[in-house]
XYZ file of C-alpha atoms in Angstrom:
584
model
C 70.498 8.723 78.391
C 73.816 10.345 78.107
C 74.691 7.880 75.472
C 71.583 8.854 73.488
C 72.349 12.516 73.771
C 75.884 11.947 72.690
C 74.675 10.035 69.705
C 72.273 12.860 68.788
C 75.051 15.374 69.138
C 77.173 13.296 66.910
C 74.325 12.972 64.413
C 73.040 16.608 64.493
C 75.169 18.766 62.499
C 74.893 22.534 62.728
C 73.174 22.628 59.381
C 70.541 20.086 60.405
C 69.893 21.972 63.591
C 69.259 25.099 61.583
C 66.661 23.322 59.446
C 64.905 21.957 62.480
C 64.714 25.402 64.074
C 63.299 26.908 60.889
C 60.653 24.152 60.629
C 59.595 24.728 64.248
C 59.292 28.445 63.652
C 57.159 27.855 60.528
C 54.856 25.474 62.413
C 54.410 27.978 65.217
C 53.694 30.783 62.796
C 51.163 28.683 60.825
C 49.467 27.650 64.053
C 49.150 31.261 65.130
C 47.858 32.307 61.664
C 45.297 29.495 61.470
C 44.037 30.207 64.980
C 43.733 33.880 64.038
C 41.841 33.085 60.852
C 39.484 30.752 62.712
C 38.882 33.350 65.368
C 38.111 35.973 62.715
C 35.760 33.511 60.982
C 33.986 32.819 64.234
C 33.709 36.542 64.960
C 32.202 37.121 61.462
C 29.709 34.322 62.047
C 28.896 35.780 65.451
C 28.197 39.179 63.825
C 25.826 37.522 61.361
C 24.066 35.706 64.192
C 23.803 38.976 66.097
C 22.219 40.583 62.972
C 19.713 37.755 62.688
C 19.026 38.040 66.435
C 18.338 41.764 66.061
C 16.073 41.117 63.044
C 13.979 38.650 65.007
C 14.013 40.878 68.051
C 13.062 43.852 65.824
C 9.699 42.306 65.011
C 7.305 44.468 67.144
C 5.634 41.489 68.779
C 5.419 43.086 72.195
C 3.868 46.274 70.798
C 1.340 44.358 68.727
C 0.596 41.925 71.530
C -0.063 44.754 73.975
C -2.432 46.366 71.439
C -4.147 43.020 70.934
C -4.533 42.620 74.712
C -5.990 46.157 74.891
C -8.386 45.382 72.034
C -9.477 42.153 73.731
C -10.518 44.170 76.772
C -13.173 46.018 74.738
C -13.861 43.293 72.181
C -14.753 39.906 73.605
C -14.535 38.284 70.171
C -10.780 38.943 70.163
C -10.149 37.666 73.713
C -10.058 33.970 72.775
C -7.604 34.574 69.946
C -5.332 36.645 72.207
C -5.376 33.911 74.879
C -4.576 31.331 72.205
C -1.652 33.431 71.006
C -0.289 34.029 74.587
C 1.800 30.798 74.922
C 3.489 31.230 71.564
C 4.244 34.857 72.348
C 5.773 33.931 75.725
C 7.736 31.117 74.066
C 9.207 33.524 71.522
C 10.139 35.975 74.264
C 11.884 33.237 76.289
C 13.665 31.943 73.194
C 14.913 35.423 72.427
C 16.222 35.803 75.992
C 18.050 32.473 75.682
C 19.461 33.548 72.312
C 20.705 36.716 73.953
C 22.473 34.745 76.644
C 24.063 32.389 74.090
C 25.210 35.358 72.024
C 26.890 36.929 75.057
C 28.546 33.650 76.099
C 29.896 32.996 72.600
C 31.330 36.491 72.532
C 33.030 35.954 75.898
C 34.518 32.600 74.810
C 35.958 34.151 71.696
C 37.460 36.884 73.811
C 39.353 34.346 75.936
C 40.334 32.385 72.774
C 38.150 29.413 73.514
C 37.229 29.033 69.899
C 35.978 25.492 70.082
C 33.589 26.220 72.913
C 32.495 29.419 71.185
C 31.802 27.454 68.021
C 29.510 25.064 69.934
C 27.623 28.004 71.468
C 27.239 29.566 68.022
C 25.816 26.344 66.607
C 23.244 26.280 69.399
C 22.490 29.973 68.836
C 21.953 29.382 65.068
C 19.477 26.616 65.819
C 17.618 28.648 68.426
C 17.433 31.719 66.156
C 15.901 29.713 63.322
C 13.277 28.293 65.656
C 12.652 31.726 67.192
C 12.270 33.394 63.769
C 9.749 30.779 62.696
C 7.706 31.137 65.893
C 7.975 34.962 65.776
C 6.636 35.100 62.221
C 3.733 32.846 63.163
C 2.916 34.975 66.209
C 3.315 38.158 64.117
C 0.873 36.850 61.514
C -1.684 35.993 64.184
C -1.284 39.428 65.766
C -1.648 41.137 62.361
C -4.909 39.288 61.871
C -6.067 40.337 65.312
C -5.044 43.955 64.637
C -6.431 43.984 61.079
C -9.252 46.322 62.146
C -6.710 48.849 63.392
C -4.667 48.534 60.199
C -7.754 48.982 58.104
C -8.794 52.018 60.091
C -5.296 53.419 59.882
C -5.245 52.930 56.111
C -8.641 54.579 55.721
C -7.772 57.493 57.959
C -4.618 58.090 55.922
C -6.742 58.305 52.769
C -9.035 60.769 54.521
C -6.057 62.825 55.646
C -4.827 63.003 52.060
C -8.246 64.123 50.815
C -8.451 66.664 53.605
C -5.048 68.107 52.690
C -6.174 68.363 49.050
C -9.362 70.182 50.089
C -7.440 72.600 52.273
C -5.056 73.330 49.404
C -7.950 73.973 47.039
C -9.471 76.375 49.564
C -6.159 78.168 50.074
C -5.536 78.536 46.339
C -9.038 79.940 45.646
C -9.787 81.760 48.868
C -11.176 84.874 47.160
C -13.765 82.816 45.280
C -15.598 81.977 48.520
C -16.400 85.571 49.512
C -18.445 85.675 52.761
C -18.186 81.888 53.268
C -14.486 82.010 54.198
C -15.143 82.217 57.931
C -17.585 79.321 57.832
C -15.145 77.139 55.852
C -12.290 77.867 58.258
C -14.481 76.803 61.176
C -15.362 73.571 59.417
C -11.689 72.876 58.701
C -10.823 73.441 62.390
C -13.647 71.135 63.442
C -12.436 68.355 61.133
C -8.876 68.698 62.424
C -10.153 68.290 65.989
C -11.992 65.145 64.916
C -8.743 63.775 63.478
C -7.089 64.356 66.881
C -9.973 62.671 68.661
C -9.667 59.715 66.283
C -6.002 59.294 67.244
C -6.929 59.386 70.933
C -9.466 56.605 70.453
C -6.940 54.593 68.450
C -4.293 55.047 71.136
C -6.776 53.836 73.700
C -7.597 50.890 71.383
C -11.226 52.011 71.292
C -11.520 50.935 67.691
C -15.313 51.020 67.527
C -15.403 54.597 68.753
C -12.524 55.416 66.443
C -14.546 53.911 63.583
C -17.523 56.098 64.446
C -15.232 59.106 64.546
C -13.782 58.091 61.172
C -17.246 57.914 59.610
C -18.021 61.390 60.903
C -14.750 62.682 59.459
C -15.476 61.066 56.066
C -18.962 62.598 56.031
C -17.639 66.040 56.985
C -14.896 65.906 54.336
C -17.421 64.873 51.702
C -19.772 67.704 52.647
C -16.937 70.242 52.802
C -15.628 69.081 49.415
C -19.074 69.461 47.886
C -19.397 72.914 49.399
C -15.985 74.034 48.146
C -16.805 72.851 44.633
C -20.288 74.384 44.604
C -19.796 77.716 46.368
C -17.789 79.596 43.666
C -20.376 78.813 41.000
C -23.239 79.685 43.331
C -21.608 82.993 44.248
C -21.028 83.748 40.581
C -24.674 83.018 39.869
C -25.991 84.918 42.877
C -23.677 87.938 42.635
C -23.179 88.182 38.874
C -25.436 86.244 36.514
C -28.800 86.788 38.176
C -28.303 90.490 39.088
C -27.220 91.121 35.499
C -30.322 89.322 34.249
C -32.478 91.466 36.569
C -30.933 94.652 35.127
C -31.384 93.450 31.530
C -35.019 92.528 32.118
C -35.645 95.886 33.795
C -34.161 97.665 30.784
C -36.148 95.503 28.337
C -39.301 96.216 30.341
C -38.741 99.976 30.180
C -37.948 99.920 26.447
C -40.950 97.750 25.622
C -43.285 99.836 27.746
C -42.064 103.011 26.030
C -43.195 101.524 22.713
C -46.736 101.502 24.055
C -46.904 97.780 24.825
C -49.315 96.980 27.654
C -47.325 95.150 30.402
C -49.149 96.010 33.633
C -50.625 92.527 33.913
C -47.116 91.030 34.235
C -46.227 92.995 37.423
C -42.644 93.080 36.173
C -41.249 95.527 38.723
C -42.930 93.736 41.613
C -41.524 90.398 40.459
C -38.041 91.853 40.041
C -38.160 93.296 43.571
C -39.240 89.933 45.003
C -36.482 88.125 43.106
C -33.895 90.663 44.335
C -34.983 90.142 47.964
C -34.855 86.357 47.600
C -31.425 86.693 46.025
C -30.158 88.548 49.117
C -31.584 85.828 51.376
C -29.797 83.129 49.394
C -26.502 85.015 49.540
C -26.919 85.111 53.319
C -27.455 81.332 53.297
C -24.266 80.873 51.300
C -22.413 82.645 54.119
C -23.471 79.730 56.319
C -22.409 77.103 53.787
C -25.921 76.080 52.691
C -25.508 74.971 49.104
C -28.225 72.427 48.248
C -31.199 74.644 49.065
C -29.480 77.715 47.606
C -28.724 75.888 44.371
C -32.380 74.889 43.995
C -33.526 78.400 44.875
C -31.125 80.097 42.444
C -32.159 77.744 39.645
C -35.808 78.532 40.411
C -35.067 82.279 40.375
C -33.239 81.877 37.056
C -36.217 80.060 35.541
C -38.518 82.744 36.893
C -36.420 85.470 35.273
C -36.371 83.576 31.980
C -40.145 83.201 32.088
C -40.538 86.907 32.822
C -38.205 87.751 29.937
C -40.143 85.434 27.620
C -43.447 87.018 28.656
C -42.128 90.519 27.902
C -40.733 89.340 24.565
C -44.023 87.631 23.743
C -46.000 90.803 24.437
C -43.488 92.833 22.407
C -43.688 90.423 19.466
C -47.483 90.308 19.652
C -47.659 94.127 19.697
C -45.291 94.322 16.705
C -47.290 91.752 14.767
C -50.594 93.496 15.422
C -49.512 97.075 14.754
C -47.288 96.057 11.876
C -50.139 94.535 9.883
C -53.359 95.949 11.271
C -53.757 98.638 8.572
C -53.260 96.125 5.787
C -55.659 93.708 7.477
C -58.365 96.370 7.809
C -57.866 97.227 4.144
C -58.429 93.576 3.270
C -61.628 93.639 5.335
C -62.874 96.677 3.403
C -61.949 95.034 0.119
C -63.810 91.855 1.053
C -66.888 93.883 1.987
C -66.771 95.699 -1.332
C -66.258 92.489 -3.269
C -69.159 90.812 -1.499
C -71.415 93.771 -2.269
C -70.442 93.620 -5.943
C -71.073 89.863 -5.936
C -74.590 90.394 -4.572
C -75.301 92.908 -7.325
C -73.721 90.725 -9.969
C -75.676 87.713 -8.768
C -78.989 89.582 -9.123
C -78.131 90.424 -12.709
C -76.745 86.999 -13.536
C -79.643 85.236 -11.885
C -82.165 87.200 -13.964
C -80.150 87.074 -17.184
C -78.935 83.482 -17.183
C -81.346 81.701 -14.857
C -78.386 81.011 -12.493
C -78.636 78.542 -9.575
C -80.335 79.839 -6.400
C -77.778 81.369 -4.042
C -80.251 82.913 -1.592
C -79.368 80.628 1.321
C -75.682 80.754 0.499
C -75.602 84.535 0.323
C -77.451 84.799 3.654
C -74.897 82.497 5.285
C -72.020 84.423 3.724
C -73.572 87.699 4.846
C -73.804 86.320 8.381
C -70.126 85.377 8.317
C -69.271 88.794 6.924
C -71.107 90.466 9.789
C -69.242 88.327 12.318
C -65.981 89.295 10.642
C -66.916 92.996 10.793
C -67.825 92.671 14.478
C -64.453 91.040 15.128
C -62.794 93.788 13.128
C -64.369 96.466 15.319
C -63.309 94.534 18.421
C -59.704 94.353 17.219
C -59.695 98.033 16.336
C -61.134 99.034 19.707
C -58.612 96.905 21.626
C -55.714 98.363 19.610
C -56.868 101.949 20.231
C -57.650 101.580 23.945
C -54.535 99.428 24.652
C -55.765 98.212 28.053
C -55.436 94.539 27.211
C -52.371 92.362 26.824
C -51.091 92.257 23.246
C -50.915 88.456 23.474
C -54.656 88.413 24.210
C -55.335 90.899 21.398
C -53.237 88.760 19.085
C -55.712 85.904 19.353
C -58.531 88.082 17.997
C -56.162 89.623 15.435
C -55.133 86.232 14.072
C -58.726 85.026 14.162
C -59.719 88.065 12.079
C -56.831 87.457 9.644
C -57.883 83.828 9.267
C -61.531 84.824 8.776
C -60.553 87.392 6.127
C -58.426 84.811 4.330
C -61.171 82.161 4.295
C -63.947 84.595 3.448
C -61.789 86.148 0.739
C -61.349 82.724 -0.846
C -65.126 82.195 -0.782
C -65.642 85.598 -2.377
C -63.104 84.856 -5.106
C -64.737 81.506 -5.753
C -68.231 83.032 -6.055
C -66.894 85.833 -8.198
C -65.220 83.341 -10.522
C -68.449 81.352 -10.839
C -70.440 84.474 -11.679
C -67.777 85.722 -14.057
C -67.797 82.367 -15.792
C -71.565 82.682 -16.280
C -71.149 86.152 -17.864
C -68.057 85.330 -19.896
C -69.992 83.576 -22.686
C -72.196 86.617 -23.223
C -69.260 89.030 -23.194
C -67.274 86.837 -25.534
C -70.252 86.620 -27.901
C -70.646 90.406 -27.953
C -66.977 90.917 -28.715
C -67.049 88.293 -31.439
C -70.108 89.923 -33.025
C -68.268 93.219 -33.326
C -65.272 91.452 -34.833
C -67.421 89.494 -37.320
C -69.205 92.643 -38.422
C -65.871 94.356 -39.027
C -64.657 91.388 -41.067
C -67.760 91.501 -43.317
C -67.277 95.231 -43.825
C -63.619 94.612 -44.733
C -64.687 91.991 -47.296
C -67.103 94.447 -48.930
C -64.489 97.191 -48.854
C -61.807 95.070 -50.515
C -64.014 93.971 -53.372
C -65.265 97.532 -53.891
C -61.799 99.085 -53.822
C -60.314 96.688 -56.360
C -63.295 97.028 -58.768
C -63.310 93.468 -59.836
C -65.006 93.305 -63.304
C -67.045 90.269 -62.389
C -68.033 88.680 -59.096
C -70.097 85.538 -58.863
C -73.592 85.657 -57.473
C -72.474 83.195 -54.778
C -70.278 85.925 -53.325
C -73.254 88.217 -52.772
C -75.337 85.423 -51.279
C -72.418 84.551 -48.942
C -72.332 88.137 -47.706
C -76.070 87.974 -47.047
C -75.666 84.647 -45.252
C -72.961 86.129 -43.037
C -75.248 89.020 -42.109
C -78.008 86.550 -41.382
C -75.848 84.496 -39.037
C -74.715 87.611 -37.196
C -78.275 88.805 -36.753
C -79.293 85.401 -35.421
C -76.647 85.675 -32.694
C -77.922 89.166 -31.871
C -81.436 87.813 -31.436
C -80.218 85.149 -29.029
C -78.375 87.824 -27.005
C -81.492 89.960 -26.792
C -83.568 87.132 -25.351
C -83.771 86.836 -21.551
C -83.012 84.544 -19.866
C -80.111 83.883 -22.155
C -79.743 80.384 -23.612
C -75.953 80.066 -23.365
C -75.826 76.727 -25.160
C -77.765 78.078 -28.173
C -75.663 81.257 -28.085
C -72.373 79.348 -28.263
C -73.600 77.098 -31.067
C -74.893 79.986 -33.255
C -71.804 82.065 -32.539
C -69.465 79.276 -33.586
C -71.401 78.757 -36.827
C -71.210 82.485 -37.643
C -67.471 82.579 -36.884
C -66.696 79.618 -39.115
C -68.713 81.030 -42.019
C -67.494 84.634 -41.872
C -63.814 83.668 -41.530
C -64.135 81.288 -44.468
C -65.748 84.078 -46.533
C -62.966 86.438 -45.470
C -60.262 84.002 -46.601
C -61.990 83.429 -49.945
C -62.330 87.170 -50.579
C -58.658 87.698 -49.719
C -57.623 84.951 -52.091
C -59.832 86.339 -54.864
C -58.504 89.875 -54.535
C -54.953 88.574 -54.328
C -55.299 86.574 -57.546
C -56.889 89.530 -59.317
C -54.003 91.776 -58.293
C -51.463 89.233 -59.519
C -53.298 88.929 -62.884
C -53.249 92.695 -63.301
C -49.563 92.846 -62.413
C -48.739 89.961 -64.772
C -50.607 91.604 -67.699
C -48.959 94.951 -66.981
C -45.582 93.219 -66.866
C -46.252 91.363 -70.131
C -47.413 94.510 -71.968
C -43.776 95.518 -72.400
C -43.245 92.538 -74.727
C -46.538 92.761 -76.784
C -45.195 94.927 -79.521
C -42.177 92.693 -80.022
C -43.772 89.265 -79.734
C -47.123 88.549 -81.406
C -47.502 85.283 -79.503
C -47.263 87.090 -76.158
C -49.767 89.693 -77.414
C -52.220 86.949 -78.312
C -51.834 85.147 -74.912
C -52.216 88.328 -72.930
C -55.403 89.154 -74.873
C -56.787 85.757 -73.828
C -55.839 86.499 -70.238
C -57.635 89.852 -70.358
C -60.811 88.241 -71.689
C -60.743 85.632 -68.941
C -60.162 88.375 -66.353
C -63.154 90.348 -67.659
C -65.313 87.247 -67.509
C -64.409 86.723 -63.833
C -62.172 83.733 -64.563
C -59.283 85.105 -62.464
C -57.428 81.873 -61.846
C -57.452 81.002 -65.582
C -56.348 84.532 -66.472
C -53.437 84.311 -63.956
C -52.351 80.960 -65.356
C -52.340 82.234 -68.994
C -50.476 85.415 -68.035
C -47.844 83.561 -66.000
C -47.236 80.983 -68.729
C -46.828 83.845 -71.179
C -44.215 85.765 -69.194
C -42.357 82.569 -68.189
C -41.420 82.203 -71.815
C -39.409 85.365 -71.384
C -38.444 84.783 -67.721
C -38.506 81.118 -66.727
C -39.136 80.363 -63.021
C -41.072 83.543 -62.331
C -44.175 81.543 -61.325
C -42.316 79.515 -58.677
C -40.971 82.744 -57.161
C -44.467 84.186 -57.184
C -45.934 81.157 -55.404
C -43.060 80.925 -52.949
C -43.132 84.579 -51.888
C -46.861 85.097 -52.398
C -45.992 88.645 -53.471
C -47.215 89.866 -56.919
C -44.808 92.800 -56.882
C -41.902 90.383 -57.452
C -42.568 90.621 -61.232
C -41.768 94.301 -61.114
C -38.300 93.377 -59.913
C -37.594 91.399 -63.148
C -36.518 93.488 -65.957
């Protein structure tokens, strides 16, 4: 041994010893560092495992299981499921206890630097936690299914609470709009809040069926309160503003209409308005107690009643205005129709005798009967308008009936009058035409006499006699009774045709004679200078004296055209003999 040591001493130099010492120090340091790093790694893993342990332990299995057990006491349907879930729940609880123990042991081992042992505990803890999490989630799901009724009720009650808060806010923001109903609404709100508290008590006691009944009551109360809060402002506005204003307006309209003289007693307006006012007060009192459905129906009925009353007043006013606005004119039409009918009766008697007119005896009796009925109705309308003890709407029926009767009877009268006038028109026309024809004959005689024609044919005199004869024949027909209208028209037309033809011929004859005289007078200025013109004018004068006026005009015109060409065309075109005096 000593020999070995001596050899080592001989071999180990101071420098080699230094290297060995440094290597040992490095190994020690690395060992310490690695152990520290491993310990820190294990501690970090242990923290993660502790977090997972707390997550699994944080699942409220015990709370849910206790609620499920409480529910199973009052709900036999849930008892079997709770009993089935019991073993798994207990298993999870035991596994969590074991995990807690392992977690504590691993922590202790790390504290005493037994890293390897701690690592083994941590591996076991990881495995147990995974199994525990899986079982806990399964148990949690089963418990959630068992407690679904509670969750559903809790969800529904939260919705109701939100609606209730919204309703309370609406009430607070519009408090003045609810007038006398404020106290009632506050009581209802307090009652609903108490029901919410009672619901929580039933839920805490796991009396879910009773809690459900309480929830239904709360939902119903909130719905009713919401409806009331929405309806009350409008109902108050109608009851305190719209309808009272309508009552005042109708009262004013009633007074104004009555002052016009319109009969309104049958409407009992004031009595109806008093009844409506009393009913309005009763409905306002009901609103104080939160009654909205009945009040709404009642207010609508009162509104309709007021509208009907207003319409009735307006109808009477309009009827009164229609009657008194046209009654004078209508009565005047009645008088006119009576006068026209009387004149028709007189005219018919004359026409019937004169022309042998169709028999209107039955027709006139029927018309006279209708006229009497119209006059009776007229007296009735007049009496009702003067006495004014009957509703204008009732009077209006008779008034319109009278107006219709006057219109129809007036048309009948006009029709009869036109028929009678047509029968007389031929006679009147014939008389007027006779006067005109006689004047025309006199004008023909006067023209021929005034112009002193040197020669007139015998036919002219016979034509005048024929014209007189035709006129006298028409006069004889007119004097005969009954009058033969057909013969009258035929003879009259023959006389007209003849006399007008004679008139035209006489006019033409006189016109030609005047033109001959003017042409000869015009040509006389050239006689002394031109022998040919003197000779032609002499021929024209002889023809004129012999009554050959057309020949005389032709000779005279041809004569003067030699001096003034185209004068004849101007004469024919203007048909004015004085045109020759303008040539010079």
